[in-house]
XYZ file of C-alpha atoms in Angstrom:
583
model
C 0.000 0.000 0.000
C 0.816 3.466 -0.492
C 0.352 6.522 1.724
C -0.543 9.333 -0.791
C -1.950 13.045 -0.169
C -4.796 14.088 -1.521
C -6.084 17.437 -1.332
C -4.287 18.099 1.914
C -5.692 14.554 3.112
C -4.257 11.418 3.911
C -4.601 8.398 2.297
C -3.894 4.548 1.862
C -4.007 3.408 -1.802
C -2.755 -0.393 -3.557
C 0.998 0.264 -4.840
C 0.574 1.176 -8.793
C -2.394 2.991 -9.093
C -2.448 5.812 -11.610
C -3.361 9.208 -9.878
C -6.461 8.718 -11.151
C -7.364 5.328 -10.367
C -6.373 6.657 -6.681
C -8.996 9.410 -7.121
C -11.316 7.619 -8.175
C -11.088 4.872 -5.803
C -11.283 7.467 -3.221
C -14.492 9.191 -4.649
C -13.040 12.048 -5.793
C -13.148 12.800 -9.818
C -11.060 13.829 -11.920
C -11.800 15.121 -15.296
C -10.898 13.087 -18.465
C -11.839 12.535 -22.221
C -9.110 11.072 -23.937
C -8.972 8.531 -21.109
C -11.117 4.876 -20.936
C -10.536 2.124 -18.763
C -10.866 -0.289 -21.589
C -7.734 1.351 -23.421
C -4.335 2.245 -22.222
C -3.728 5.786 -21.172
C -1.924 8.036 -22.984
C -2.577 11.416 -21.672
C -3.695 13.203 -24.814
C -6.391 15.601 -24.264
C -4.574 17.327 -21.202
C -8.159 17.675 -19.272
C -6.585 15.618 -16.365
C -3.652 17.713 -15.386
C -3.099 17.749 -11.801
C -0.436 19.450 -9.234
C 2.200 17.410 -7.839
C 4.784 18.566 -5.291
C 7.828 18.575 -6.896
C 6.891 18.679 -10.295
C 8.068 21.615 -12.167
C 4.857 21.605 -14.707
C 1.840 19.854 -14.238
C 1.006 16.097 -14.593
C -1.592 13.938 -16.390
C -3.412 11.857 -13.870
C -4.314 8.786 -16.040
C -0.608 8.318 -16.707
C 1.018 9.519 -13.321
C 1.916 6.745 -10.881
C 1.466 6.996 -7.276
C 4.120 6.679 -4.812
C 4.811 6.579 -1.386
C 4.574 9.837 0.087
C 3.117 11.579 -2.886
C 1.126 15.035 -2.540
C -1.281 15.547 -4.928
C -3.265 18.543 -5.992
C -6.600 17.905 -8.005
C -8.550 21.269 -7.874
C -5.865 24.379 -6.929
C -6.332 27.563 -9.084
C -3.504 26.369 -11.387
C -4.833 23.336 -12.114
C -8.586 24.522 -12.814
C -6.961 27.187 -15.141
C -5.422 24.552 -17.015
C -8.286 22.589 -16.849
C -9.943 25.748 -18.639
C -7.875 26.699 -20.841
C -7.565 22.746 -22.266
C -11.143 22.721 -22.800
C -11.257 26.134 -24.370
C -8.793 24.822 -26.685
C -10.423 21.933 -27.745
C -14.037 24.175 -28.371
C -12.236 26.078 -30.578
C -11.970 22.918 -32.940
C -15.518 21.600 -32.349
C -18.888 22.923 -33.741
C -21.228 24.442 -31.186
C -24.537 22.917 -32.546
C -25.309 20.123 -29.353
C -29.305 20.426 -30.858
C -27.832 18.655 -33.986
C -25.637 16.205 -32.501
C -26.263 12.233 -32.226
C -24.419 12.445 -28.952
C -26.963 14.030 -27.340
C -26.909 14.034 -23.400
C -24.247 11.124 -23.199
C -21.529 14.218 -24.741
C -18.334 13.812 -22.157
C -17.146 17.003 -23.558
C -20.696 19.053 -23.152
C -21.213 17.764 -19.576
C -17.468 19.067 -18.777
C -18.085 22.629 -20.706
C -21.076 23.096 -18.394
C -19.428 22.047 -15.235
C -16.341 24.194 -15.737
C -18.277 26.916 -17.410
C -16.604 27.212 -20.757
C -16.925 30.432 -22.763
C -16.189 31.088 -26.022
C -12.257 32.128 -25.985
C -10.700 31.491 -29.518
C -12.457 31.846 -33.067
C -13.418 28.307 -34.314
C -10.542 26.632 -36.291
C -10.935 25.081 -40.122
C -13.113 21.849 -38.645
C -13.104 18.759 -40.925
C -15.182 18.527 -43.631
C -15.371 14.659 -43.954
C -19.028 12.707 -42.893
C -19.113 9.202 -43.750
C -22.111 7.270 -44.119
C -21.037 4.214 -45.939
C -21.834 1.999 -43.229
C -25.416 0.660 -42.342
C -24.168 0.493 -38.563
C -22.097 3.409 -37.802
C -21.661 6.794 -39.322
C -18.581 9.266 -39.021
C -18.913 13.365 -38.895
C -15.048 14.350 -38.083
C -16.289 17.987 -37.496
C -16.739 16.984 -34.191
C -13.417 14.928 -33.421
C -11.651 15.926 -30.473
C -8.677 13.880 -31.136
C -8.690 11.518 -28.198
C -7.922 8.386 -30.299
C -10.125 6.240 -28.206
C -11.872 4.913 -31.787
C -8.631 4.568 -32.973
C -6.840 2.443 -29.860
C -9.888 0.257 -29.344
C -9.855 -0.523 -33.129
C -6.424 -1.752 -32.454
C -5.892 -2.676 -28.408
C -8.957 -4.524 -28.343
C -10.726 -5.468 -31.333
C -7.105 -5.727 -33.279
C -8.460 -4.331 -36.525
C -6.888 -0.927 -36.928
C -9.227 0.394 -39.434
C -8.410 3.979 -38.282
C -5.026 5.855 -37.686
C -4.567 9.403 -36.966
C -3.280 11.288 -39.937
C -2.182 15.371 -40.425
C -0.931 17.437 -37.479
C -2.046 19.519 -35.030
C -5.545 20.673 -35.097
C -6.016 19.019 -38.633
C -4.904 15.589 -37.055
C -8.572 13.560 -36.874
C -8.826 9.472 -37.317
C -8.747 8.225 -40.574
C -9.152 5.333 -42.836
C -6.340 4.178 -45.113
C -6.640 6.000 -48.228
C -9.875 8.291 -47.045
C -11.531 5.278 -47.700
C -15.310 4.966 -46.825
C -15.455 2.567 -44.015
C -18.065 0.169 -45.483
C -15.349 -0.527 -48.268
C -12.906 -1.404 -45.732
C -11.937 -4.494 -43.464
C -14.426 -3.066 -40.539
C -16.468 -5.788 -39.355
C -19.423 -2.891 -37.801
C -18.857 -3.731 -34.458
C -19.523 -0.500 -33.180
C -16.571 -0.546 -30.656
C -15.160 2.982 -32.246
C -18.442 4.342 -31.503
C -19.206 3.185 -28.370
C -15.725 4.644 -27.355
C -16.981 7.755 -28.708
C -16.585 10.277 -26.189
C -18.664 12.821 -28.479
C -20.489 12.821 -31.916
C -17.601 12.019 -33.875
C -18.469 8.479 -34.117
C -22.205 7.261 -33.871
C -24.473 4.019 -34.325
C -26.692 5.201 -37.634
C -29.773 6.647 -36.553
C -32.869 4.072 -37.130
C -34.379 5.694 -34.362
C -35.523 8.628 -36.469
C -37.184 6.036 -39.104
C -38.920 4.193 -36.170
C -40.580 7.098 -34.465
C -41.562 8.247 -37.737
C -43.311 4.807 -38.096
C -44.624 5.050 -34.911
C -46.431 8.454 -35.181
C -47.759 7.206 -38.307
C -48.789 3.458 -37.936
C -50.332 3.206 -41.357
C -52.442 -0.141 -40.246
C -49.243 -1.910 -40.624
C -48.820 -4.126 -37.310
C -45.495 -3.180 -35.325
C -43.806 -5.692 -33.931
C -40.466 -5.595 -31.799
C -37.929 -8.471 -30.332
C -35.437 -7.457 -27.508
C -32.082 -9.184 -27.466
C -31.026 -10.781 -24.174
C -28.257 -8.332 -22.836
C -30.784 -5.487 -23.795
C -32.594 -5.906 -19.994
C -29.801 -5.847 -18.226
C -28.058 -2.785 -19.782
C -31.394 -0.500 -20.444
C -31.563 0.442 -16.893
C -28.183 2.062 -16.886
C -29.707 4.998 -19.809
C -32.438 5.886 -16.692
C -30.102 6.041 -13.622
C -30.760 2.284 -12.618
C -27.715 0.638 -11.180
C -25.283 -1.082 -13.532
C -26.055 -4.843 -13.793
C -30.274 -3.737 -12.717
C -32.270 -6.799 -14.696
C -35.069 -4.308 -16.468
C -37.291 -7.155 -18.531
C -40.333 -6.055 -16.888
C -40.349 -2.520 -17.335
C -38.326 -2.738 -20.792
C -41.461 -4.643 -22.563
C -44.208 -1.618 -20.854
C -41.764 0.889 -22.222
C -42.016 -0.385 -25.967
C -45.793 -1.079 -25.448
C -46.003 2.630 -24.814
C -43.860 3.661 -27.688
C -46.845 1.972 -29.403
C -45.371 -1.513 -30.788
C -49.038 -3.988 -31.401
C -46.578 -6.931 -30.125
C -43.149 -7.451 -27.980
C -41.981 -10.824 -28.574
C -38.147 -12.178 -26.964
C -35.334 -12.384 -28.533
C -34.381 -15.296 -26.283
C -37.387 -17.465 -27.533
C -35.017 -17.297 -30.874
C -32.448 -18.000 -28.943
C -33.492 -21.508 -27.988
C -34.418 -21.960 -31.035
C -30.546 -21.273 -32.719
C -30.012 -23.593 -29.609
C -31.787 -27.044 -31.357
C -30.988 -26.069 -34.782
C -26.827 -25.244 -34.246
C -27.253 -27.888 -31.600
C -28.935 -30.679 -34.338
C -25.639 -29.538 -36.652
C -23.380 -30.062 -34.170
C -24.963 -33.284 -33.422
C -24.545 -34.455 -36.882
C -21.010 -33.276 -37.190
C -20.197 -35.307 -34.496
C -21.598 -38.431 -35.519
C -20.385 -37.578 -39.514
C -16.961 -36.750 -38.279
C -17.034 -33.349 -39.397
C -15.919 -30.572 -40.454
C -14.360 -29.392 -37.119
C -14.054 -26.833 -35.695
C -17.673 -26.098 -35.770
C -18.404 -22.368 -34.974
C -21.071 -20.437 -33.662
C -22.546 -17.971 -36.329
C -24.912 -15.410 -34.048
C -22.334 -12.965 -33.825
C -22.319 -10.675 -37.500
C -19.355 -8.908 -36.404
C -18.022 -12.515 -36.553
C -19.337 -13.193 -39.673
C -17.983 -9.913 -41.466
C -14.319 -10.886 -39.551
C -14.939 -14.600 -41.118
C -15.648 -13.524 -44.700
C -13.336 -10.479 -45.055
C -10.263 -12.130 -43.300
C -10.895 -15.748 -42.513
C -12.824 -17.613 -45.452
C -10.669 -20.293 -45.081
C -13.038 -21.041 -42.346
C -16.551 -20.589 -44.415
C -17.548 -24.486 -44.472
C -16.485 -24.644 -40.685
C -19.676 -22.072 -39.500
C -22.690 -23.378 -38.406
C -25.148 -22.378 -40.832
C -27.726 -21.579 -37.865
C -28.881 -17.971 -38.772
C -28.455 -15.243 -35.912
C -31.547 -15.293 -33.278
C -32.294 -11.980 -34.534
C -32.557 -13.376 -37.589
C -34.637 -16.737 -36.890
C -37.383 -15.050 -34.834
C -37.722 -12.359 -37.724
C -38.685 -15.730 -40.040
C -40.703 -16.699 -37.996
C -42.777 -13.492 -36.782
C -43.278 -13.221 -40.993
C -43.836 -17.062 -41.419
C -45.661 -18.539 -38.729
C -46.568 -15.451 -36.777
C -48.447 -13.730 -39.837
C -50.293 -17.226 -40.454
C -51.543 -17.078 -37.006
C -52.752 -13.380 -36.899
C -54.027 -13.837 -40.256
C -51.807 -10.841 -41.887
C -50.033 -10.576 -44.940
C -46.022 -10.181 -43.930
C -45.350 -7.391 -45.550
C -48.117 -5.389 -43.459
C -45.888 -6.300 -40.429
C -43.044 -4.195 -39.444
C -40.328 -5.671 -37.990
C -37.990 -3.843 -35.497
C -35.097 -5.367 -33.712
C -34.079 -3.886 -30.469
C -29.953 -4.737 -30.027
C -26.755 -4.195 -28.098
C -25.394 -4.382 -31.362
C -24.659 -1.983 -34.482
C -23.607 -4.843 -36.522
C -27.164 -6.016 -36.440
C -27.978 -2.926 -38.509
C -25.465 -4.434 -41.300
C -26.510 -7.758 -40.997
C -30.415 -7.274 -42.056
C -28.987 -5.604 -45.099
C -27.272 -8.747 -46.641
C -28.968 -10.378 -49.204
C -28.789 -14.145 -48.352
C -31.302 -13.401 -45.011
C -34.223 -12.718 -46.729
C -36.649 -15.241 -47.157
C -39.196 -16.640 -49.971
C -42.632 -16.930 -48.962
C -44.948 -19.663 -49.522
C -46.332 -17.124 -53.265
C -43.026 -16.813 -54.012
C -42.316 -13.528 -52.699
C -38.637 -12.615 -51.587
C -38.684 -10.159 -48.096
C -36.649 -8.794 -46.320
C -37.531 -10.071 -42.300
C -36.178 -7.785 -40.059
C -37.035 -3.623 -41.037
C -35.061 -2.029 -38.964
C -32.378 -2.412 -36.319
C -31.911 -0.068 -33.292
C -29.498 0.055 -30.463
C -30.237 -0.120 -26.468
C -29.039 3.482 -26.780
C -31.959 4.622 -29.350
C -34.373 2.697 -27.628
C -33.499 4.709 -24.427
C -33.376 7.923 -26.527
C -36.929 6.695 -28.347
C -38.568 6.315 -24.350
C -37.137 9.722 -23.654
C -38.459 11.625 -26.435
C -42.294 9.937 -25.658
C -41.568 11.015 -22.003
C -42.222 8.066 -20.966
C -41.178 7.659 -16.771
C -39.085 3.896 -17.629
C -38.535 3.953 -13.791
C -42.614 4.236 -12.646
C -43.714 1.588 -15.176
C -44.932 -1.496 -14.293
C -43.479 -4.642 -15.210
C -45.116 -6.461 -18.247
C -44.816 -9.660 -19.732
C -43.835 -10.560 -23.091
C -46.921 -11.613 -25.856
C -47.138 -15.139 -26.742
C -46.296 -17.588 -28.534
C -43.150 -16.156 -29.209
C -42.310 -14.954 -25.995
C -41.536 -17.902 -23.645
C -37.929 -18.413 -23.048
C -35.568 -20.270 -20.944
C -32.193 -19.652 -19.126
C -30.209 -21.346 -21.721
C -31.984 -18.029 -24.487
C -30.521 -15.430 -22.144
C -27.266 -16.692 -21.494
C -26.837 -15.728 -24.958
C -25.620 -12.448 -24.058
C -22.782 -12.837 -22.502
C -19.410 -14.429 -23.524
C -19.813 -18.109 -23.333
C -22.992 -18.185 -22.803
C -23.954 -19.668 -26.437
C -22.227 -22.437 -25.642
C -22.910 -23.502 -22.343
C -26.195 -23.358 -24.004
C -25.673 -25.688 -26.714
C -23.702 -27.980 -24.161
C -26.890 -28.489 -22.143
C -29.162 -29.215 -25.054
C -26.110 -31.417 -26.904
C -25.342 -33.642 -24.158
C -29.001 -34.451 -23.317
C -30.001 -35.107 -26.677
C -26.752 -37.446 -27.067
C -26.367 -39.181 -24.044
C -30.812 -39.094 -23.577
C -29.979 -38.268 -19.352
C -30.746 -34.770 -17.898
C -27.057 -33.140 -16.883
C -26.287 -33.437 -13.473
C -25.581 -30.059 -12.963
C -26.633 -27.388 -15.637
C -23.695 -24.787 -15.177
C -20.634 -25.061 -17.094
C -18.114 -23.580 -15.289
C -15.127 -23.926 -17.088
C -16.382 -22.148 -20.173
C -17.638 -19.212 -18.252
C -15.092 -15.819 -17.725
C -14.254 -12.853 -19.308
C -10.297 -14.141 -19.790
C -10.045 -13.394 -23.726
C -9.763 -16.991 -24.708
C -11.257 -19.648 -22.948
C -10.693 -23.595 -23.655
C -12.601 -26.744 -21.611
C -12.812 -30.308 -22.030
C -16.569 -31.693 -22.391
C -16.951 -35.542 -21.992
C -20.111 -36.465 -23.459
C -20.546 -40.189 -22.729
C -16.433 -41.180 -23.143
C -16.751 -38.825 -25.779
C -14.319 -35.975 -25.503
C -15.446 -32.339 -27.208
C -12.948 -30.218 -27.136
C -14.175 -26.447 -26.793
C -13.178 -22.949 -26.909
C -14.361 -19.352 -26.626
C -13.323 -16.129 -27.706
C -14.544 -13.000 -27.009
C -12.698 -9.068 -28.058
C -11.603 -9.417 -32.335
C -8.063 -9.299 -31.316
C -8.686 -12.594 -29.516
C -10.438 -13.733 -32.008
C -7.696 -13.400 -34.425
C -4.896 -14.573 -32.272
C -6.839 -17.555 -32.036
C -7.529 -18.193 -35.375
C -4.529 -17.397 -36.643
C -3.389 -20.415 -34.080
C -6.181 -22.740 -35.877
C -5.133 -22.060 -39.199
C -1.131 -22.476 -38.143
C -1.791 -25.784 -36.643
C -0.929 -24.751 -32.743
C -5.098 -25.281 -31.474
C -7.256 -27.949 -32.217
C -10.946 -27.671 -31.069
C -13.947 -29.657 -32.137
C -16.663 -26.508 -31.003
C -15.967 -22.922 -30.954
C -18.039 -19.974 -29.918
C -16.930 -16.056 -31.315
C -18.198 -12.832 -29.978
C -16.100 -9.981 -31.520
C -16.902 -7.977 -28.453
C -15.971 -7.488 -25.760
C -17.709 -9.746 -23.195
C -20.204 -10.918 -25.598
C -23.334 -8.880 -26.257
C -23.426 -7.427 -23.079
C -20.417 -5.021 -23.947
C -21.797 -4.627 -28.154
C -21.171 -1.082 -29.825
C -24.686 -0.090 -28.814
C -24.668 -0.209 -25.324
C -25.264 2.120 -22.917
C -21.723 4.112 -23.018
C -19.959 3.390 -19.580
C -16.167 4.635 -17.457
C -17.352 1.804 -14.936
C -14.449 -0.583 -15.416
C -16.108 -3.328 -14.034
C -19.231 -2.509 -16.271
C -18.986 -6.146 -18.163
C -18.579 -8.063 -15.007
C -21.907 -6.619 -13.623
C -23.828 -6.988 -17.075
C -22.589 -10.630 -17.030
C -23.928 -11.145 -13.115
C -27.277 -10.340 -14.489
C -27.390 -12.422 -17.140
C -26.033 -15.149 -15.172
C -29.054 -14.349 -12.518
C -31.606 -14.662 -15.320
C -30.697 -18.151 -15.922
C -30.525 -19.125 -12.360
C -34.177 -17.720 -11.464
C -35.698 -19.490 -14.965
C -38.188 -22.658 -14.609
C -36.738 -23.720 -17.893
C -33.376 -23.647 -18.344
C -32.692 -25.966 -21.539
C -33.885 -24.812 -24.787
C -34.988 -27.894 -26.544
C -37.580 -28.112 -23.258
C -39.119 -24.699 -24.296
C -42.582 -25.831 -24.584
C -43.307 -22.908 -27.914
C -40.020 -24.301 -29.049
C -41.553 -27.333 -29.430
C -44.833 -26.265 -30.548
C -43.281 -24.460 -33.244
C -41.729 -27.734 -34.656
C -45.237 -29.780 -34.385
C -47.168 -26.914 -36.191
C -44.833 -25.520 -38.721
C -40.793 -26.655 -38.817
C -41.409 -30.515 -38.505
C -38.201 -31.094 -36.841
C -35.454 -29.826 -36.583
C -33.022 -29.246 -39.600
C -35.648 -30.216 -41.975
C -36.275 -28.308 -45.058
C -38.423 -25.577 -44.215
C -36.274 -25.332 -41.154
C -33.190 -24.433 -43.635
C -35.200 -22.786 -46.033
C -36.420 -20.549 -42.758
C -33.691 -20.527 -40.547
C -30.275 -21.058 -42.172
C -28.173 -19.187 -44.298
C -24.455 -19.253 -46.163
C -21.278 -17.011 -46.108
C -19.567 -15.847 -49.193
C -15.633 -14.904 -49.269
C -15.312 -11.280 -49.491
C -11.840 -11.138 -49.033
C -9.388 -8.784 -51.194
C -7.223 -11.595 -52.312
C -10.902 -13.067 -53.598
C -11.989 -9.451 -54.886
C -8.466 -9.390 -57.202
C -9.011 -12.706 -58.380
C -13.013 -12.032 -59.531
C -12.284 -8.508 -60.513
């Protein structure tokens, strides 16, 4: 331990905190932008300066070490001047149009103008003239870059792409792609990391929300439905001042009722459903003898990673559409049958932690052919946890006062296996459960599988199924990913199942989650999931009672054709060795 001063106070603190880890472990805060606790620090943006005895000029806090007997000064006259004059400087490169911005209340940058009063003190600079809106998930106005490089170091710390690198100097440098290329046209997967990094409005998920309430005022006699994704409910709370890791179902399904959505059906019902279709292929591969590895396909950050870098790996991916995908088919399929309703009078609306969702509607092999022939699209529209939030605040709606409401049936029911989904892991645990009971025809002993649970970036377990030995892994964070590909492909790993989630933790931490400095954020999502599953009757997904309704009425069983024709898809290489070779 160290003994630091803080303010004139006294304090014990671990040995090799940062100054501000020490504040903030303390209470006391510090101001940052540049600075995330997902990313190393480098002390760009200045905003943390702080006073330390001895120092002839003053010190960044995120990248300061404390020591033994250190005095620290957070908020003397010369700091708070510098403090000032920092953010002055960085107005002076950033339009002052907050009504216009995507950021909206979750601006780091407007909240600290406000706090430390920030006037107008230089003319406005030259700001960048470059807006990108290639991308169906994320869009790119550089006017309002502040240079903190967060999009650019969680590109490359974490998800290991490096899409973006800062180019000019000074107060011309902003993140950029290679060549000024549009992102959509490079190797970006649309995670959405680089935008949920986003300290301002640089960097945002693109705005569905604006289509939706549109659609919403308007209704049209279409019939709006809308799905929620498993790590939505534990992560909505967070946008209304609920306590990180709060499980919201309840009051999540009365806030879309009252956004004025005819039905709110679970994501997790899909779930299960990916659960006894990837499970059935898995099943078969293991009594074929093949191909392995067998991975997971839910993830379309994944998929984008697979067919841009990895196609090598194409025939290895279960062909299981995402959940999002599946119950889409199915609300247009089997739902419309039931209600009686053309599809096409039903809107579909997806409600994610994920802006890759928003690309993955858009690809051509998801839509489906109807029974006439028709081609549709399934899913309308994608939009984030965030816009939902922002969609509930613009109706006024008090999320906190409502009343818990249950999902609408028959697509609604759900077990613990469906909302384990959302975290790292958590797809196959599931799939473990329904593959070893289906195999071995005895209910598991005990339902948790520990060793595949975690948020280490890799994860490998031995399953023994019967004498049978399934070897397993699970990645989680595209730089993982990669490393362990990379060790597939070389020959080093050898794995019969393998579950990817390019971010980090899963779905809980997607690029459309509630933004967060909480460095334990992911651990408190996952306790929530985790808590779901624990407090479910059902906890297996091939025991979901709809599940199996939905087989005796309409799929047959599972794998057959309609099943495929329904609920799988196929991957094409999109790789630029495969682009040279076609073009």
């Amino acid at each position: 331990m160290a003994k630091i001063f803080l303010n004139g106070k006294e304090y014990e603190v671990p040995d090799n905190l940062t100054v501000l880890e020490a504040a903030q472990k303390l209470g006391m805060e510090i101001p940052t932008l540049c600075h995330h606790p997902e990313l190393e620090p480098i002390g760009a943006c200045r905003v943390c300066v702080v006073e330390i005895e001895g120092a002839r000029t003053l010190q960044p806090a995120c990248t300061t070490k404390v020591y033994d007997g250190i005095k620290i000064n957070t908020n003397s006259e010369r700091v708070e001047n510098a403090v000032k004059f920092n953010l002055s400087l960085i107005m002076a490169n950033h339009p002052n149009d907050c009504m216009y911005c995507e950021a909206d209340q979750r601006c780091e940058l407007k909240r600290l103008v406000q706090k430390y009063d920030i006037k107008p003190v230089f003319p406005v600079s030259d700001l960048p003239d470059v807006f990108d809106d290639s991308s169906p998930s994320i869009q790119r106005d550089l006017s309002r870059c502040i240079k903190c490089q967060r999009c650019v170091r969680v590109c490359s710390e974490i998800q290991g792409m490096n899409i973006y690198s800062m180019i000019e100097r000074g107060y011309k440098t902003i993140p950029q792609t290679a060549f000024d290329m549009p992102v959509y046209e490079t190797n970006c997967i649309s995670c959405g990391q680089c935008a949920n990094l986003c300290p301002v409005g640089a960097i945002y998920e693109t705005p569905d929300w604006r289509k939706v309430l549109k659609i919403l005022d308007k209704k049209d006699n279409k019939i709006l439905v809308a799905q929620t994704a498993p790590s939505v409910r534990v992560a909505i709370g967070e946008e209304f001042g609920m306590e990180p890791g709060s499980v919201s179902t309840g009051k999540m399904v009365a806030a879309i009722r009252r956004l004025g959505f005819d039905y709110v059906f679970d994501t997790n019902f899909a779930a299960d459903l990916t659960i006894v279709e990837e499970g059935t292929e898995l099943i078969g591969r293991i009594n074929d003898g093949g191909p392995f590895p067998m991975f997971t396909s839910c993830c379309p950050a994944w998929i984008n990673l697979l067919e841009k870098e990895y196609p090598e790996f194409i025939n290895n991916v279960s062909s299981a559409k995402s959940p999002q995908q599946m119950m889409s088919s199915v609300v247009k399929t089997y739902f419309a049958k039931k209600i009686g309703v053309d599809p096409e009078d039903i809107i579909m609306v997806s409600i994610m932690p994920c802006t890759a969702k928003k690309d993955e509607i858009t690809r051509p092999q998801q839509k489906i052919k109807l029974e006439d022939g028709r081609e549709i699209k399934t899913t309308d529209y994608v939009i984030t946890t965030r816009e939902l939030a922002k969609l509930i605040k613009m109706k006024q709606i008090n999320f906190i006062g409502l009343e818990n409401e249950d999902f609408d049936s028959p697509l609604g029911t759900s077990t613990g296996a469906g909302a384990i989904f959302g975290v790292t892991g958590g797809v196959m645990e599931a799939a473990l459960r329904t593959a070893y009971e289906v195999i071995t025809n005895k209910k598991l002993p005990k339902l948790e599988f520990n060793a595949v649970r975690g948020l280490d970036g890799i994860r490998e377990a031995e399953i023994d199924i019967e004498g049978k030995k399934l070897k397993v892994a699970i990645a989680h964070g595209t730089a993982n990913v990669k490393k362990l590909l990379d060790d597939i492909r070389d020959g080093v790993r050898y794995y019969d199942f393998i579950e990817i989630m390019a971010c980090p933790g899963g779905c809980i931490g997607g690029g459309g989650q509630p933004k967060s400095l909480d460095p334990d954020i992911l651990k408190k999502r996952a306790s929530a999931i985790y808590s779901i599953d624990e407090l479910s009757t059902l906890r297996r997904s091939h025991e979901n009672p709809d599940i199996q309704k939905l087989y005796e009425e309409f799929l047959e069983k599972p794998n057959s054709h309609i099943a495929h024709e329904l609920l799988h898809t196929y991957y094409t290489d999109r790789s630029v060795k495969n682009k040279v070779v076609t073009e």
